[in-house]
mmCIF file of C-alpha atoms and ligand atoms in Angstrom:
data_model
loop_
_atom_site.group_PDB
_atom_site.id
_atom_site.type_symbol
_atom_site.label_atom_id
_atom_site.label_comp_id
_atom_site.label_asym_id
_atom_site.label_seq_id
_atom_site.Cartn_x
_atom_site.Cartn_y
_atom_site.Cartn_z
ATOM 1 C CA MET A 1 16.697 -20.335 59.377
ATOM 2 C CA SER A 2 14.503 -17.419 58.030
ATOM 3 C CA TRP A 3 11.107 -18.179 56.565
ATOM 4 C CA VAL A 4 8.762 -15.586 55.441
ATOM 5 C CA PHE A 5 5.327 -16.428 54.120
ATOM 6 C CA ALA A 6 4.449 -14.777 50.917
ATOM 7 C CA TYR A 7 0.718 -14.559 50.254
ATOM 8 C CA GLY A 8 0.680 -11.329 47.876
ATOM 9 C CA SER A 9 3.368 -9.265 45.931
ATOM 10 C CA LEU A 10 5.882 -11.174 47.397
ATOM 11 C CA ILE A 11 5.145 -14.455 45.716
ATOM 12 C CA TRP A 12 5.611 -12.512 42.605
ATOM 13 C CA ARG A 13 8.058 -9.665 43.530
ATOM 14 C CA PRO A 14 9.746 -10.508 46.664
ATOM 15 C CA GLY A 15 12.677 -8.227 45.804
ATOM 16 C CA PHE A 16 15.414 -9.730 47.625
ATOM 17 C CA ASP A 17 17.424 -13.275 46.731
ATOM 18 C CA VAL A 18 15.646 -16.114 47.799
ATOM 19 C CA ALA A 19 17.499 -19.523 48.860
ATOM 20 C CA GLU A 20 13.947 -21.541 48.582
ATOM 21 C CA ARG A 21 10.615 -21.516 47.719
ATOM 22 C CA ARG A 22 7.934 -24.175 49.069
ATOM 23 C CA VAL A 23 4.212 -23.792 47.990
ATOM 24 C CA GLY A 24 2.358 -24.355 51.583
ATOM 25 C CA TYR A 25 -0.118 -23.150 53.465
ATOM 26 C CA ILE A 26 -1.291 -21.450 56.859
ATOM 27 C CA GLU A 27 -4.456 -22.397 59.044
ATOM 28 C CA GLY A 28 -7.198 -19.958 60.736
ATOM 29 C CA TRP A 29 -6.241 -17.112 57.813
ATOM 30 C CA ARG A 30 -7.546 -16.183 55.095
ATOM 31 C CA ARG A 31 -6.659 -13.692 52.032
ATOM 32 C CA ARG A 32 -8.545 -10.677 51.205
ATOM 33 C CA PHE A 33 -8.318 -6.932 49.716
ATOM 34 C CA TRP A 34 -9.144 -5.155 52.815
ATOM 35 C CA GLN A 35 -5.792 -3.247 53.243
ATOM 36 C CA GLY A 36 -5.964 0.725 51.802
ATOM 37 C CA SER A 37 -2.731 1.168 49.917
ATOM 38 C CA THR A 38 -1.778 4.766 49.697
ATOM 39 C CA ASP A 39 2.016 4.696 48.997
ATOM 40 C CA HIS A 40 2.209 1.646 46.260
ATOM 41 C CA ARG A 41 -1.309 0.847 44.659
ATOM 42 C CA GLY A 42 -2.574 4.501 45.046
ATOM 43 C CA THR A 43 -2.519 7.876 46.769
ATOM 44 C CA PRO A 44 -3.171 9.322 50.072
ATOM 45 C CA GLU A 45 -6.333 10.759 47.870
ATOM 46 C CA ALA A 46 -7.661 7.591 45.903
ATOM 47 C CA PRO A 47 -6.189 4.894 47.568
ATOM 48 C CA GLY A 48 -5.790 1.497 46.396
ATOM 49 C CA ARG A 49 -7.181 -2.094 47.371
ATOM 50 C CA VAL A 50 -4.134 -4.662 48.393
ATOM 51 C CA VAL A 51 -4.215 -7.935 50.244
ATOM 52 C CA THR A 52 -3.937 -8.621 53.952
ATOM 53 C CA LEU A 53 -4.758 -11.623 56.002
ATOM 54 C CA GLU A 54 -7.829 -12.046 57.739
ATOM 55 C CA SER A 55 -8.152 -14.347 60.894
ATOM 56 C CA SER A 56 -11.076 -16.759 60.136
ATOM 57 C CA GLN A 57 -11.633 -20.527 61.706
ATOM 58 C CA ASN A 58 -11.119 -23.115 59.565
ATOM 59 C CA ALA A 59 -9.650 -21.236 56.756
ATOM 60 C CA ARG A 60 -6.338 -21.715 54.887
ATOM 61 C CA CYS A 61 -4.516 -19.524 52.796
ATOM 62 C CA TRP A 62 -2.047 -21.351 50.834
ATOM 63 C CA GLY A 63 0.826 -19.129 49.266
ATOM 64 C CA LEU A 64 4.749 -19.597 49.516
ATOM 65 C CA ALA A 65 7.129 -19.904 52.150
ATOM 66 C CA LEU A 66 10.606 -18.405 51.407
ATOM 67 C CA ARG A 67 13.474 -18.825 52.484
ATOM 68 C CA LEU A 68 16.207 -16.335 53.243
ATOM 69 C CA PRO A 69 19.783 -16.515 52.480
ATOM 70 C CA THR A 70 21.404 -16.870 55.812
ATOM 71 C CA ALA A 71 24.128 -14.040 55.174
ATOM 72 C CA ASP A 72 21.531 -11.151 54.499
ATOM 73 C CA SER A 73 18.313 -12.455 56.688
ATOM 74 C CA ALA A 74 18.423 -9.559 59.237
ATOM 75 C CA ARG A 75 19.100 -7.177 56.071
ATOM 76 C CA ILE A 76 16.203 -8.313 53.775
ATOM 77 C CA MET A 77 13.837 -7.967 57.082
ATOM 78 C CA ARG A 78 14.388 -4.856 57.939
ATOM 79 C CA GLU A 79 14.235 -3.681 54.469
ATOM 80 C CA LEU A 80 10.839 -5.911 54.067
ATOM 81 C CA ASP A 81 9.541 -3.748 57.199
ATOM 82 C CA VAL A 82 10.284 -0.705 55.466
ATOM 83 C CA ARG A 83 8.596 -1.527 52.391
ATOM 84 C CA GLU A 84 5.597 -2.735 54.002
ATOM 85 C CA GLN A 85 5.339 0.044 56.782
ATOM 86 C CA GLY A 86 1.981 0.733 55.645
ATOM 87 C CA GLY A 87 0.131 -0.636 58.179
ATOM 88 C CA TYR A 88 1.340 -4.495 58.550
ATOM 89 C CA GLU A 89 3.031 -6.333 61.116
ATOM 90 C CA LEU A 90 5.189 -9.505 61.438
ATOM 91 C CA VAL A 91 3.290 -12.001 62.731
ATOM 92 C CA PRO A 92 4.773 -15.527 63.606
ATOM 93 C CA VAL A 93 3.272 -18.745 61.178
ATOM 94 C CA THR A 94 3.374 -22.268 60.850
ATOM 95 C CA VAL A 95 3.456 -23.073 57.195
ATOM 96 C CA ARG A 96 2.289 -26.510 56.268
ATOM 97 C CA ASP A 97 2.320 -28.784 53.159
ATOM 98 C CA PRO A 98 0.386 -31.122 51.963
ATOM 99 C CA SER A 99 2.667 -34.414 52.913
ATOM 100 C CA GLY A 100 2.553 -33.616 56.505
ATOM 101 C CA GLY A 101 5.671 -31.008 56.446
ATOM 102 C CA SER A 102 5.361 -28.080 58.254
ATOM 103 C CA LEU A 103 8.111 -24.760 59.047
ATOM 104 C CA ALA A 104 8.153 -21.728 60.963
ATOM 105 C CA ALA A 105 8.037 -18.620 59.462
ATOM 106 C CA VAL A 106 6.594 -15.071 59.895
ATOM 107 C CA THR A 107 4.359 -12.926 57.779
ATOM 108 C CA TYR A 108 2.851 -9.487 56.909
ATOM 109 C CA VAL A 109 -0.668 -9.065 58.157
ATOM 110 C CA ALA A 110 -2.317 -5.504 58.174
ATOM 111 C CA PRO A 111 -4.850 -5.656 61.073
ATOM 112 C CA ALA A 112 -8.065 -3.927 61.121
ATOM 113 C CA GLY A 113 -8.178 -0.543 62.561
ATOM 114 C CA ASN A 114 -4.504 0.104 61.283
ATOM 115 C CA PRO A 115 -4.422 3.658 59.426
ATOM 116 C CA ASN A 116 -5.262 2.343 56.006
ATOM 117 C CA TRP A 117 -7.166 -0.469 57.158
ATOM 118 C CA LEU A 118 -10.261 -0.135 54.575
ATOM 119 C CA GLY A 119 -12.077 -3.728 55.210
ATOM 120 C CA PRO A 120 -15.119 -5.776 53.858
ATOM 121 C CA ALA A 121 -16.951 -4.763 50.885
ATOM 122 C CA ALA A 122 -18.756 -5.774 47.838
ATOM 123 C CA ILE A 123 -16.399 -7.382 45.162
ATOM 124 C CA ASP A 124 -17.761 -4.861 42.543
ATOM 125 C CA ASP A 125 -16.802 -1.979 44.910
ATOM 126 C CA ILE A 126 -13.444 -3.041 45.424
ATOM 127 C CA ALA A 127 -12.951 -3.863 41.517
ATOM 128 C CA ALA A 128 -14.153 -0.200 40.927
ATOM 129 C CA GLN A 129 -11.627 1.209 43.848
ATOM 130 C CA VAL A 130 -9.162 -0.982 41.956
ATOM 131 C CA ALA A 131 -9.798 -0.119 38.481
ATOM 132 C CA ASP A 132 -9.325 3.528 39.022
ATOM 133 C CA ALA A 133 -6.490 3.743 41.683
ATOM 134 C CA VAL A 134 -2.930 4.309 40.320
ATOM 135 C CA GLY A 135 0.315 5.012 42.748
ATOM 136 C CA PRO A 136 4.414 4.661 42.770
ATOM 137 C CA SER A 137 4.555 1.332 42.431
ATOM 138 C CA GLY A 138 1.870 1.009 39.415
ATOM 139 C CA ALA A 139 -2.230 0.448 38.711
ATOM 140 C CA ASN A 140 -3.848 -1.367 41.342
ATOM 141 C CA ARG A 141 -5.440 -3.045 38.799
ATOM 142 C CA HIS A 142 -1.708 -4.745 37.518
ATOM 143 C CA TYR A 143 -1.064 -6.234 41.158
ATOM 144 C CA VAL A 144 -4.699 -7.586 41.047
ATOM 145 C CA ASP A 145 -3.875 -9.264 37.700
ATOM 146 C CA ALA A 146 0.052 -9.925 38.840
ATOM 147 C CA LEU A 147 -1.357 -11.940 41.813
ATOM 148 C CA ALA A 148 -4.357 -13.868 40.170
ATOM 149 C CA ALA A 149 -1.708 -15.055 37.689
ATOM 150 C CA ALA A 150 1.091 -16.250 39.960
ATOM 151 C CA LEU A 151 -1.424 -17.753 41.994
ATOM 152 C CA ALA A 152 -2.398 -19.616 38.813
ATOM 153 C CA GLU A 153 0.615 -20.588 37.631
ATOM 154 C CA LEU A 154 1.048 -22.582 40.872
ATOM 155 C CA ASP A 155 -1.444 -24.520 40.511
ATOM 156 C CA LEU A 156 -3.209 -22.477 43.935
ATOM 157 C CA SER A 157 -7.076 -21.338 43.706
ATOM 158 C CA ASP A 158 -8.786 -18.392 46.001
ATOM 159 C CA ASP A 159 -12.075 -17.875 45.092
ATOM 160 C CA HIS A 160 -11.738 -14.338 47.000
ATOM 161 C CA VAL A 161 -8.857 -12.982 44.482
ATOM 162 C CA GLU A 162 -10.391 -14.812 41.280
ATOM 163 C CA ALA A 163 -13.706 -12.981 42.145
ATOM 164 C CA VAL A 164 -12.031 -9.559 42.129
ATOM 165 C CA ALA A 165 -9.907 -10.111 39.463
ATOM 166 C CA THR A 166 -12.917 -11.340 36.991
ATOM 167 C CA ALA A 167 -15.108 -8.223 37.865
ATOM 168 C CA VAL A 168 -11.764 -5.864 37.898
ATOM 169 C CA SER A 169 -11.171 -7.553 33.676
ATOM 170 C CA ALA A 170 -15.479 -7.021 33.168
ATOM 171 C CA SER A 171 -15.240 -3.415 34.636
ATOM 172 C CA ARG A 172 -12.318 -2.816 32.177
ATOM 173 C CA GLU A 173 -14.214 -4.171 28.990
ATOM 174 C CA ALA A 174 -17.429 -2.019 29.952
HETATM 175 C C1 LIG B 201 3.453 -10.710 50.819
HETATM 176 O O1 LIG B 201 3.449 -10.990 49.890
HETATM 177 O O2 LIG B 201 3.106 -11.957 51.597
HETATM 178 C C2 LIG B 201 2.674 -9.384 52.026
HETATM 179 C C3 LIG B 201 1.517 -9.235 51.607
HETATM 180 C C4 LIG B 201 1.319 -7.930 51.966
HETATM 181 C C5 LIG B 201 2.636 -7.365 52.862
HETATM 182 C C6 LIG B 201 3.861 -7.689 52.789
HETATM 183 C C7 LIG B 201 3.616 -9.112 52.300
#
């Protein structure tokens, strides 16, 4: 059985048929807007910022485990590899749920040093970059809003995403 752990746009826009969804978390990783987007939410001249996972002891990243339909899983993984080619690599993870269950999955991680890596920045600087960036998939601020809304809809909280979303809305009002 093939499971993909979604922590970013795959939560609200998987772009493929999902056989089953389970809320869960992975340990030792945290979600951060450290990855540049030159092909979806920005351009090479003005990259946007999207999430990746950063290894962090004692951290948990909550998201959604998506089960791929068995007959289509190889095709879907090939398509995802193309969609996420801007520096992301597949990493095996264990997705856990609050009642003690676990399942083996893969997820996409853009590691430090990849060609689109931007790395840590102050929340206000991230928000200013997000507020200005637009790419073929739309405005970077819509990505941030959609991620914050999707996590809230699942009743999941993420301080970093909430801080960036709040700073982006503040910069819109300023
Ligand atoms: C995700 O939604 O899990 C995801 C985030 C970044 C790249 C690929 C997928």
